[in-house]
PDB file of C-alpha atoms in Angstrom:
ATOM      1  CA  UNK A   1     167.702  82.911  19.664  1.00 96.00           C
ATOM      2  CA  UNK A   2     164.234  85.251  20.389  1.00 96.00           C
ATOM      3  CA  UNK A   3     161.719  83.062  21.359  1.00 96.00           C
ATOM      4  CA  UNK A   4     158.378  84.874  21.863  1.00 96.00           C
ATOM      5  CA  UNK A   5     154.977  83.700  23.783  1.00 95.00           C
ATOM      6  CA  UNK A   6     151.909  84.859  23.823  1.00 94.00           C
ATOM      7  CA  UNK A   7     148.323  83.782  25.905  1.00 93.00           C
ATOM      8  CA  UNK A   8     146.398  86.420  25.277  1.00 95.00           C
ATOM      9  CA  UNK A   9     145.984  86.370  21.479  1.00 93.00           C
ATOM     10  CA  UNK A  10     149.311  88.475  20.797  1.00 93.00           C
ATOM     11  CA  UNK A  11     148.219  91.705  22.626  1.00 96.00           C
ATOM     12  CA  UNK A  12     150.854  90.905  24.880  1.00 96.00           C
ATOM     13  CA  UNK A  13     154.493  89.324  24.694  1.00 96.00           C
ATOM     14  CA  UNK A  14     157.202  87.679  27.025  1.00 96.00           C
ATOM     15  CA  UNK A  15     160.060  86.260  26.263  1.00 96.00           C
ATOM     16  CA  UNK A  16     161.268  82.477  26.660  1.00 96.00           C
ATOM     17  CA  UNK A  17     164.738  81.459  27.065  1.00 95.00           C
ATOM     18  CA  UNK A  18     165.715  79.265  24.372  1.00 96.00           C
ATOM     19  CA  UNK A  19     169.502  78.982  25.545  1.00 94.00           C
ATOM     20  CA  UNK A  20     170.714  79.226  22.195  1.00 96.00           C
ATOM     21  CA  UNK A  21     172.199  82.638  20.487  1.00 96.00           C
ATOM     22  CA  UNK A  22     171.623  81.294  16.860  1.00 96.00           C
ATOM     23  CA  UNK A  23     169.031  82.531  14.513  1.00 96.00           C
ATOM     24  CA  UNK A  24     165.963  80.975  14.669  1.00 97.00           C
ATOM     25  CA  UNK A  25     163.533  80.610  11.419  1.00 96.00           C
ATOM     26  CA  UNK A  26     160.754  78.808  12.101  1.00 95.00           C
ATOM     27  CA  UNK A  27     158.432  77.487  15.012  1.00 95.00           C
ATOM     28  CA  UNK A  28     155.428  74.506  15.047  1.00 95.00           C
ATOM     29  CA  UNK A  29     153.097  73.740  17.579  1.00 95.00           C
ATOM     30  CA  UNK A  30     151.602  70.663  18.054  1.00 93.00           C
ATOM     31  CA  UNK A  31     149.150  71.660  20.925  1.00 93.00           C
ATOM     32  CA  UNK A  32     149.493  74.432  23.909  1.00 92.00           C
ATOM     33  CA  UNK A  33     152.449  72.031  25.356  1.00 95.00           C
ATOM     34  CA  UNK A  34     154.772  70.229  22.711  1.00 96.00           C
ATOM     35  CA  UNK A  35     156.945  72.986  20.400  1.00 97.00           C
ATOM     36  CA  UNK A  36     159.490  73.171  18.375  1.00 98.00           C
ATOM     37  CA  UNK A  37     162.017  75.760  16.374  1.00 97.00           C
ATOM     38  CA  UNK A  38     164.529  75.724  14.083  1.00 98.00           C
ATOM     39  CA  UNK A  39     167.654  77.638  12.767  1.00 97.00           C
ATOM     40  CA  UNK A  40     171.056  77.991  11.565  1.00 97.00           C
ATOM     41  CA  UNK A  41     173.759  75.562  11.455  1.00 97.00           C
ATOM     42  CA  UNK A  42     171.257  72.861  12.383  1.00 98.00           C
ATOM     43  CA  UNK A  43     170.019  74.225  15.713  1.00 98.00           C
ATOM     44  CA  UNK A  44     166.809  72.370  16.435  1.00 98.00           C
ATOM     45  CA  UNK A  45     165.057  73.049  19.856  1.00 98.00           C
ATOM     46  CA  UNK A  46     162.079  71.426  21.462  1.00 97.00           C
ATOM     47  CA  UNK A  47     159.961  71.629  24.499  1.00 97.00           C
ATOM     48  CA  UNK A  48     157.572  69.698  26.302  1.00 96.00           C
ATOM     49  CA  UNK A  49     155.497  72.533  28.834  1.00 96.00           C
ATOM     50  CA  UNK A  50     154.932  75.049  26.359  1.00 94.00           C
ATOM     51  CA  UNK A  51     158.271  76.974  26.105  1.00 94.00           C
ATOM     52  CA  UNK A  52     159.288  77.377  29.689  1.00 94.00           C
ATOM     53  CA  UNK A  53     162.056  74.903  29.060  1.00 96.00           C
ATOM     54  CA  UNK A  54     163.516  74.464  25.495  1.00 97.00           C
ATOM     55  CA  UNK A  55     165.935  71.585  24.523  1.00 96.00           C
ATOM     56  CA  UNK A  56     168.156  71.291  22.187  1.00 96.00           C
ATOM     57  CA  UNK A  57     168.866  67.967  20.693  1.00 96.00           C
ATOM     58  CA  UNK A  58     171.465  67.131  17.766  1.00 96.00           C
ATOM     59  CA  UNK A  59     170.717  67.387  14.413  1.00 97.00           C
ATOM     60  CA  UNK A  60     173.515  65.533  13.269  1.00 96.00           C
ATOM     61  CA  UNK A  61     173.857  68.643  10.661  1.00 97.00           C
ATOM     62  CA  UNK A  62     175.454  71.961  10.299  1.00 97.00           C
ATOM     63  CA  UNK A  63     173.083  73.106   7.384  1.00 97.00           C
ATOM     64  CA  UNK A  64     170.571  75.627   8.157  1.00 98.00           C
ATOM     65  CA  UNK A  65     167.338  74.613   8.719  1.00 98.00           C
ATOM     66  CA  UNK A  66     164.342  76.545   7.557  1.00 97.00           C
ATOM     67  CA  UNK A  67     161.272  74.920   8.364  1.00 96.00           C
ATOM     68  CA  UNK A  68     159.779  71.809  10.803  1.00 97.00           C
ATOM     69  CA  UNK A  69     156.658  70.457  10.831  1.00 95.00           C
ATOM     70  CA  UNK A  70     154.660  67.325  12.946  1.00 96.00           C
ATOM     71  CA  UNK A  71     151.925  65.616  12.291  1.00 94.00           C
ATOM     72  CA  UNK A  72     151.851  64.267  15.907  1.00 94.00           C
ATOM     73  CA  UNK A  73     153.738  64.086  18.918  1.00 94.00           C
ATOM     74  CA  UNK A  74     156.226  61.764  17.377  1.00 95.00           C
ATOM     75  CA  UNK A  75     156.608  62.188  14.167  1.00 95.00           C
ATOM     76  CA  UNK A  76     157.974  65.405  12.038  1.00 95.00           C
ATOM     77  CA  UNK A  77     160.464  66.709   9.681  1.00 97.00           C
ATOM     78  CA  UNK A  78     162.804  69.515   9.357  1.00 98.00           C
ATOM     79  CA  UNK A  79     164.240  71.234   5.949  1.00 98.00           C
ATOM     80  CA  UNK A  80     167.016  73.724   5.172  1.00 97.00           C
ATOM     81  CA  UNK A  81     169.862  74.514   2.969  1.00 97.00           C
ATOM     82  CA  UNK A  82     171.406  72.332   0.265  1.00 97.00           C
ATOM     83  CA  UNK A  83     168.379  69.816  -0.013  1.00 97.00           C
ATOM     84  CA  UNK A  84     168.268  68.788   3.853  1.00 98.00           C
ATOM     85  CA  UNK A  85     164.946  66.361   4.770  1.00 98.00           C
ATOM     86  CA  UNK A  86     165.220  65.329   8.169  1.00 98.00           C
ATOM     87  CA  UNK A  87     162.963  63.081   9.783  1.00 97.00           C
ATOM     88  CA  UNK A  88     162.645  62.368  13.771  1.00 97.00           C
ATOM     89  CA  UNK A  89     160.506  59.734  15.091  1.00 96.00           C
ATOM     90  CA  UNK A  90     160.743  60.134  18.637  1.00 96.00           C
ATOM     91  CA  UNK A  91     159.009  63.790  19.646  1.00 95.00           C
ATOM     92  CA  UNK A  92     162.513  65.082  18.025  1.00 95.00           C
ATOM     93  CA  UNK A  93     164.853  64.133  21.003  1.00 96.00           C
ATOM     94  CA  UNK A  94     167.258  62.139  17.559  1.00 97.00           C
ATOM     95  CA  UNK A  95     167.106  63.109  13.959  1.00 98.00           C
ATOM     96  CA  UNK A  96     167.774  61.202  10.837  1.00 97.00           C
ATOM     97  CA  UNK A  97     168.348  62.397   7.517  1.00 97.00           C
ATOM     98  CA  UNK A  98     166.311  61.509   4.355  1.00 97.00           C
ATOM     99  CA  UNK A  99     167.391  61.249   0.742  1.00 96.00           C
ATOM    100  CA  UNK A 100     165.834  64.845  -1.294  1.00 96.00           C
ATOM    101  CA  UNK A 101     167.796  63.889  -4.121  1.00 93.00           C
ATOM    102  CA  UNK A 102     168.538  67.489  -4.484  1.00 96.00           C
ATOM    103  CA  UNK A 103     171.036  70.068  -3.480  1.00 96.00           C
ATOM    104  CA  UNK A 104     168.695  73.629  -3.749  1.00 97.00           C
ATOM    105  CA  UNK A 105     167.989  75.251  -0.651  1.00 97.00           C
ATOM    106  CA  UNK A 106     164.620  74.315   0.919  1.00 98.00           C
ATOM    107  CA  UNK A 107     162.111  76.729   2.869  1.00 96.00           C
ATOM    108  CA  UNK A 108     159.398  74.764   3.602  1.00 96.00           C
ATOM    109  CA  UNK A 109     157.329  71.865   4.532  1.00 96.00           C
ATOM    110  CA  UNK A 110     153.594  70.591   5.419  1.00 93.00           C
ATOM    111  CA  UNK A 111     152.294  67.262   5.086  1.00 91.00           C
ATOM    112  CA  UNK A 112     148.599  66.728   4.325  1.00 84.00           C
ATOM    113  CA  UNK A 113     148.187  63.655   6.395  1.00 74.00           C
ATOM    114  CA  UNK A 114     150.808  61.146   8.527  1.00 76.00           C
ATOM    115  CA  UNK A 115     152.602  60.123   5.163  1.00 87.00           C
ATOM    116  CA  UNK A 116     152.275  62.617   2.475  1.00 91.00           C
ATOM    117  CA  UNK A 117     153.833  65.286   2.319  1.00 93.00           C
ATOM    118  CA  UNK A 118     155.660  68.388   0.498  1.00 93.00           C
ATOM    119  CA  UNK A 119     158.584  70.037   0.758  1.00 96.00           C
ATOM    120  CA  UNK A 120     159.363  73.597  -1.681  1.00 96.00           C
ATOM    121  CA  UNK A 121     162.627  75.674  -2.678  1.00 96.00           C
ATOM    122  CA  UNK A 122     164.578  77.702  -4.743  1.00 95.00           C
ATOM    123  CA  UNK A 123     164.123  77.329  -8.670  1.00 94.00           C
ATOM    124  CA  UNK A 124     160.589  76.027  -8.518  1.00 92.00           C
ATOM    125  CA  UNK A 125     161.225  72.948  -6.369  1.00 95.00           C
ATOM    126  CA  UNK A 126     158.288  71.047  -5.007  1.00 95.00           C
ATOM    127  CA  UNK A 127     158.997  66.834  -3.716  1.00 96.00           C
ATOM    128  CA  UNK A 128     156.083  64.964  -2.744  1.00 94.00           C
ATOM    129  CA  UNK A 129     155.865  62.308  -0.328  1.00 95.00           C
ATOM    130  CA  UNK A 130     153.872  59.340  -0.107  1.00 92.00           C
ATOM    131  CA  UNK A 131     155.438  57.054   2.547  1.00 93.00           C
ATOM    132  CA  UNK A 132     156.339  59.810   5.041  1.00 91.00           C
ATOM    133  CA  UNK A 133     159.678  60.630   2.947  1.00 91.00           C
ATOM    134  CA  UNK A 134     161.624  57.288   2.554  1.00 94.00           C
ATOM    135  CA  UNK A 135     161.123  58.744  -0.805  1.00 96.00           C
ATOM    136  CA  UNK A 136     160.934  62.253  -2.075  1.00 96.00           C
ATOM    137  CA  UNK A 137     159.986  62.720  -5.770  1.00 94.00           C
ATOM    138  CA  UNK A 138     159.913  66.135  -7.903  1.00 94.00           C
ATOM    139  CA  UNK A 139     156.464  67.694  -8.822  1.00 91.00           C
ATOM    140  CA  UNK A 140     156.482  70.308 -11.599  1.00 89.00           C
ATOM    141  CA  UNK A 141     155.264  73.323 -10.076  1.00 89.00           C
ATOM    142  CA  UNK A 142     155.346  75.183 -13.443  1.00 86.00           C
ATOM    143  CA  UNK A 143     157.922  77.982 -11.607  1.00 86.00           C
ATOM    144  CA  UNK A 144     161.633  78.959 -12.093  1.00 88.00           C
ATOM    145  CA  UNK A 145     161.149  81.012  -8.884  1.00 88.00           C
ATOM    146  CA  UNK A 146     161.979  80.622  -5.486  1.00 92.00           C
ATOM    147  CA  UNK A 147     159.089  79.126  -3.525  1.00 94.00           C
ATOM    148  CA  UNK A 148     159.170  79.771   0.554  1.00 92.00           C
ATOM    149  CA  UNK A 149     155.784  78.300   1.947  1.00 91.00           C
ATOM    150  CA  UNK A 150     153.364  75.885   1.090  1.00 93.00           C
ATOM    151  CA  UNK A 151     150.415  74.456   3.417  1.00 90.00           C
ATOM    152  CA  UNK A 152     148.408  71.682   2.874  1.00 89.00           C
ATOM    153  CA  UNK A 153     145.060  71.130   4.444  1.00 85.00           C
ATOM    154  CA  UNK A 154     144.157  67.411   2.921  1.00 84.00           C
ATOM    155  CA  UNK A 155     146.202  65.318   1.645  1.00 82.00           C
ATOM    156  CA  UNK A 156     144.644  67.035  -1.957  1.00 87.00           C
ATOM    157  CA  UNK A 157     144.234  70.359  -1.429  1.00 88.00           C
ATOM    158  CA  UNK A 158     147.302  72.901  -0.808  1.00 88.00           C
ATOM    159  CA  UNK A 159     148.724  76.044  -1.717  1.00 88.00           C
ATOM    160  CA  UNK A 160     152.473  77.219  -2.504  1.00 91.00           C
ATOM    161  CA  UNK A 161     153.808  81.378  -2.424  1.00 89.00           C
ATOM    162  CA  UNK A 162     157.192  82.604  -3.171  1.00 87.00           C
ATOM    163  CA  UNK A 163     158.687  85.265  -5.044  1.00 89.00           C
ATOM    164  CA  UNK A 164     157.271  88.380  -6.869  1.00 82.00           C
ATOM    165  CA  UNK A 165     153.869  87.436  -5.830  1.00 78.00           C
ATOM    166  CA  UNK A 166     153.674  83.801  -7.193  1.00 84.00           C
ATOM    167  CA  UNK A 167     150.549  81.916  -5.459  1.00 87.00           C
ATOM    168  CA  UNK A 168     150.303  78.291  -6.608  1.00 90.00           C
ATOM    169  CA  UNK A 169     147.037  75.914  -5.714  1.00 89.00           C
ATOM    170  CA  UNK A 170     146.318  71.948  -6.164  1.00 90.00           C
ATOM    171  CA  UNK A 171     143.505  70.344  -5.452  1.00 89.00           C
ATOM    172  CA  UNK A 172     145.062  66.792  -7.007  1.00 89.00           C
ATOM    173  CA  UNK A 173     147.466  66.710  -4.067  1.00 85.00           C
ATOM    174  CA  UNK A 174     149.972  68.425  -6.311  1.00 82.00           C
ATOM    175  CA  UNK A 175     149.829  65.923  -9.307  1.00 88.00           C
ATOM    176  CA  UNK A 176     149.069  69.245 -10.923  1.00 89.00           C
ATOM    177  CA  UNK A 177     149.490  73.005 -10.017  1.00 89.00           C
ATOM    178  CA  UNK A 178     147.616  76.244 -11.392  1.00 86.00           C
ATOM    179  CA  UNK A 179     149.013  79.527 -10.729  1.00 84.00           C
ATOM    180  CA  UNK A 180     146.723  82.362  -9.847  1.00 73.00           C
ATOM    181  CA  UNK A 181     148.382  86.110  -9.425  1.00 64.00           C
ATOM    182  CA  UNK A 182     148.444  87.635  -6.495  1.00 62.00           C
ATOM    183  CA  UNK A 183     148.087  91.470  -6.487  1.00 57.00           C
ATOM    184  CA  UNK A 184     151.027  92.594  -4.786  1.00 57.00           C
ATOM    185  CA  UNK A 185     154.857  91.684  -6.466  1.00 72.00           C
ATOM    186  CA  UNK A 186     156.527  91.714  -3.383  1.00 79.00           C
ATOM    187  CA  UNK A 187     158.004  88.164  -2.800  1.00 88.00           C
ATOM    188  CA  UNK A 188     155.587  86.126  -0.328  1.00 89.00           C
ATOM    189  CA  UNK A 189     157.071  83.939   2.297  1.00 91.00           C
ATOM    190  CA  UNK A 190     154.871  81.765   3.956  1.00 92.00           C
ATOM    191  CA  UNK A 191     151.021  81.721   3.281  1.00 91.00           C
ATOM    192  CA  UNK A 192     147.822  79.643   6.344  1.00 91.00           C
ATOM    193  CA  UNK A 193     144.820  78.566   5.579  1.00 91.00           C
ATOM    194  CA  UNK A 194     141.974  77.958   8.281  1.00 91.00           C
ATOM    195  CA  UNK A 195     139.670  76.291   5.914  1.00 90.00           C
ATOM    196  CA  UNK A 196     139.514  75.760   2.216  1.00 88.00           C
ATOM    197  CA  UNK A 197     138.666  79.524   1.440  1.00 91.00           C
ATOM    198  CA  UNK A 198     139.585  81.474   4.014  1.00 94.00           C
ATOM    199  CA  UNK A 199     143.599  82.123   4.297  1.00 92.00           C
ATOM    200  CA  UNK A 200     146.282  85.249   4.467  1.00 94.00           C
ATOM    201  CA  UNK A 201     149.783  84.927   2.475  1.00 91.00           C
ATOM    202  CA  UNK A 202     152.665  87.638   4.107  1.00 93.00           C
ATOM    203  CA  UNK A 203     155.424  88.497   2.799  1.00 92.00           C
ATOM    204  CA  UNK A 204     158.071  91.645   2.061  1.00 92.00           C
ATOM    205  CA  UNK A 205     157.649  95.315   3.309  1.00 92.00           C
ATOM    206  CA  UNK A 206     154.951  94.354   5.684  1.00 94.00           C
ATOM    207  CA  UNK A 207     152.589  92.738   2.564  1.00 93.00           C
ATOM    208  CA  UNK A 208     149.383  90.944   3.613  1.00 94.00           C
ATOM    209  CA  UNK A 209     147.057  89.268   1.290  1.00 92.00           C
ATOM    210  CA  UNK A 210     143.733  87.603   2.165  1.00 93.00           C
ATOM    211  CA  UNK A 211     141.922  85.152   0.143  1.00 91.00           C
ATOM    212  CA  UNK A 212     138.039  83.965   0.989  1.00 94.00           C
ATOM    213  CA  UNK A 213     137.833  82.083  -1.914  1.00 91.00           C
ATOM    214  CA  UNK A 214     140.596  79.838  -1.791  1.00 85.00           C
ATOM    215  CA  UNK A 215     142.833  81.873  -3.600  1.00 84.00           C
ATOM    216  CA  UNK A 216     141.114  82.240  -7.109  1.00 84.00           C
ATOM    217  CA  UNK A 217     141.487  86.216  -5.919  1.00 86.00           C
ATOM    218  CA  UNK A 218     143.596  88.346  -3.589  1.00 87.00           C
ATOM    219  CA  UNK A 219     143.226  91.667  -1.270  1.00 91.00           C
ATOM    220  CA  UNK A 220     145.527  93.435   0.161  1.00 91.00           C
ATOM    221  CA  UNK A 221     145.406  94.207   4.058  1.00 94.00           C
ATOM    222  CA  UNK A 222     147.189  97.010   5.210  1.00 94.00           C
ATOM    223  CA  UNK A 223     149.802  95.779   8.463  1.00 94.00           C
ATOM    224  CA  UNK A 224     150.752  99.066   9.485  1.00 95.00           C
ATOM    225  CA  UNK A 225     154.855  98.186   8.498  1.00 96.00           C
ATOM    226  CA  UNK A 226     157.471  98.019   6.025  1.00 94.00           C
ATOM    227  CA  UNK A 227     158.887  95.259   7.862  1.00 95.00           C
ATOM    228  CA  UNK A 228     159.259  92.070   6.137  1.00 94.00           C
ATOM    229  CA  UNK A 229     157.472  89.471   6.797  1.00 92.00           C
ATOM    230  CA  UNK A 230     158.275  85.943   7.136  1.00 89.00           C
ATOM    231  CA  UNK A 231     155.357  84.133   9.049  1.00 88.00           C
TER     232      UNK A 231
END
């Protein structure tokens, strides 16, 4: 249940109390105020004044979820094990669940604009959304791997990582995907871009890759650990 905050740029730490003990896997914020996190056996939290207060609302599920995203104050999803899409439209205070038409865990999620959006996970997996997931339909990614984060800055240009290294890019909104390696092997777990050529991919024992060119090639940053890392 660690819940971390920084407001200095990360030099320094303090801890929030999220009043839950359960594993927490992933964490969105929509400005400096409105937050979210999720975790095992369905734990969602939320808060409102930047992490002072966390709530924790039901999920209606026990699956684990691995990832959440918003695209505004409203509206956002959450993902997890055994092909869990849920979708809240109210800030996340309820939770509904939408069809994936697949039972392989998810890791990930980003949409590219209010209504489209993707969703990646084990064997390759990558659903598309074009109505803000009523319905979720299969891309082919061109992977048997596991894929754990994808990122989307337009509704047509994104980028997918996952294991042993495997970097994936679009620029049709995922109607097609080309694979470009990344140097390192070492299974990559999430991957941010802060414009269309500038973005850093992390992953196990403490990897770091940086791309300026939008990911047609990779360097390695040293981090200093042989931590994994997942975001």
């Amino acid at each position: 249940g660690t819940i971390l905050h920084t407001t200095d740029g990360g030099l320094h730490w303090t801890s929030q109390p999220s009043g839950t003990s359960s594993e927490l896997y992933d964490v969105w914020f929509l400005n400096s105020s409105y937050g979210w996190a999720v975790g095992e056996q369905g734990t969602i939290l939320r808060t409102l004044n930047g992490g002072p207060t966390w709530h924790r609302p039901s999920s209606g599920t026990d699956k684990d979820l691995r990832a959440i995203f918003f695209v505004n104050t409203d509206e956002g999803w959450a993902v997890g094990a055994d092909g869990t899409i849920l979708y809240s439209p109210s800030g996340g205070a309820s939770w509904t669940p939408q069809v994936s038409s697949t039972t392989l865990d998810l890791y990930d999620v980003s949409f590219g604009s209010g209504s489209r959006g993707w969703v990646v996970g084990d064997h390759g997996t990558v659903l598309r959304t074009s109505d803000g997931g009523i319905t979720w339909s299969p891309q082919d990614s061109g992977s048997i791997l596991t894929l754990r984060g994808v990122r989307f800055l337009n509704a047509q240009m994104g980028w997918i990582v996952g294991h042993w290294g495997t970097f994936l890019r679009t620029l049709n909104g995922g109607a097609t995907w080309e694979s470009t390696v990344v140097g390192p092997s070492n299974p990559l777990y999430d991957i941010h871009f802060t414009s269309r050529s500038v973005g850093w991919g992390v992953g196990r024992r403490g990897t770091i890759v940086h791309t300026t060119d939008g990911g047609e090639t990779w360097a390695a940053q040293d981090s200093g650990t042989d931590a994994h890392l997942y975001g």
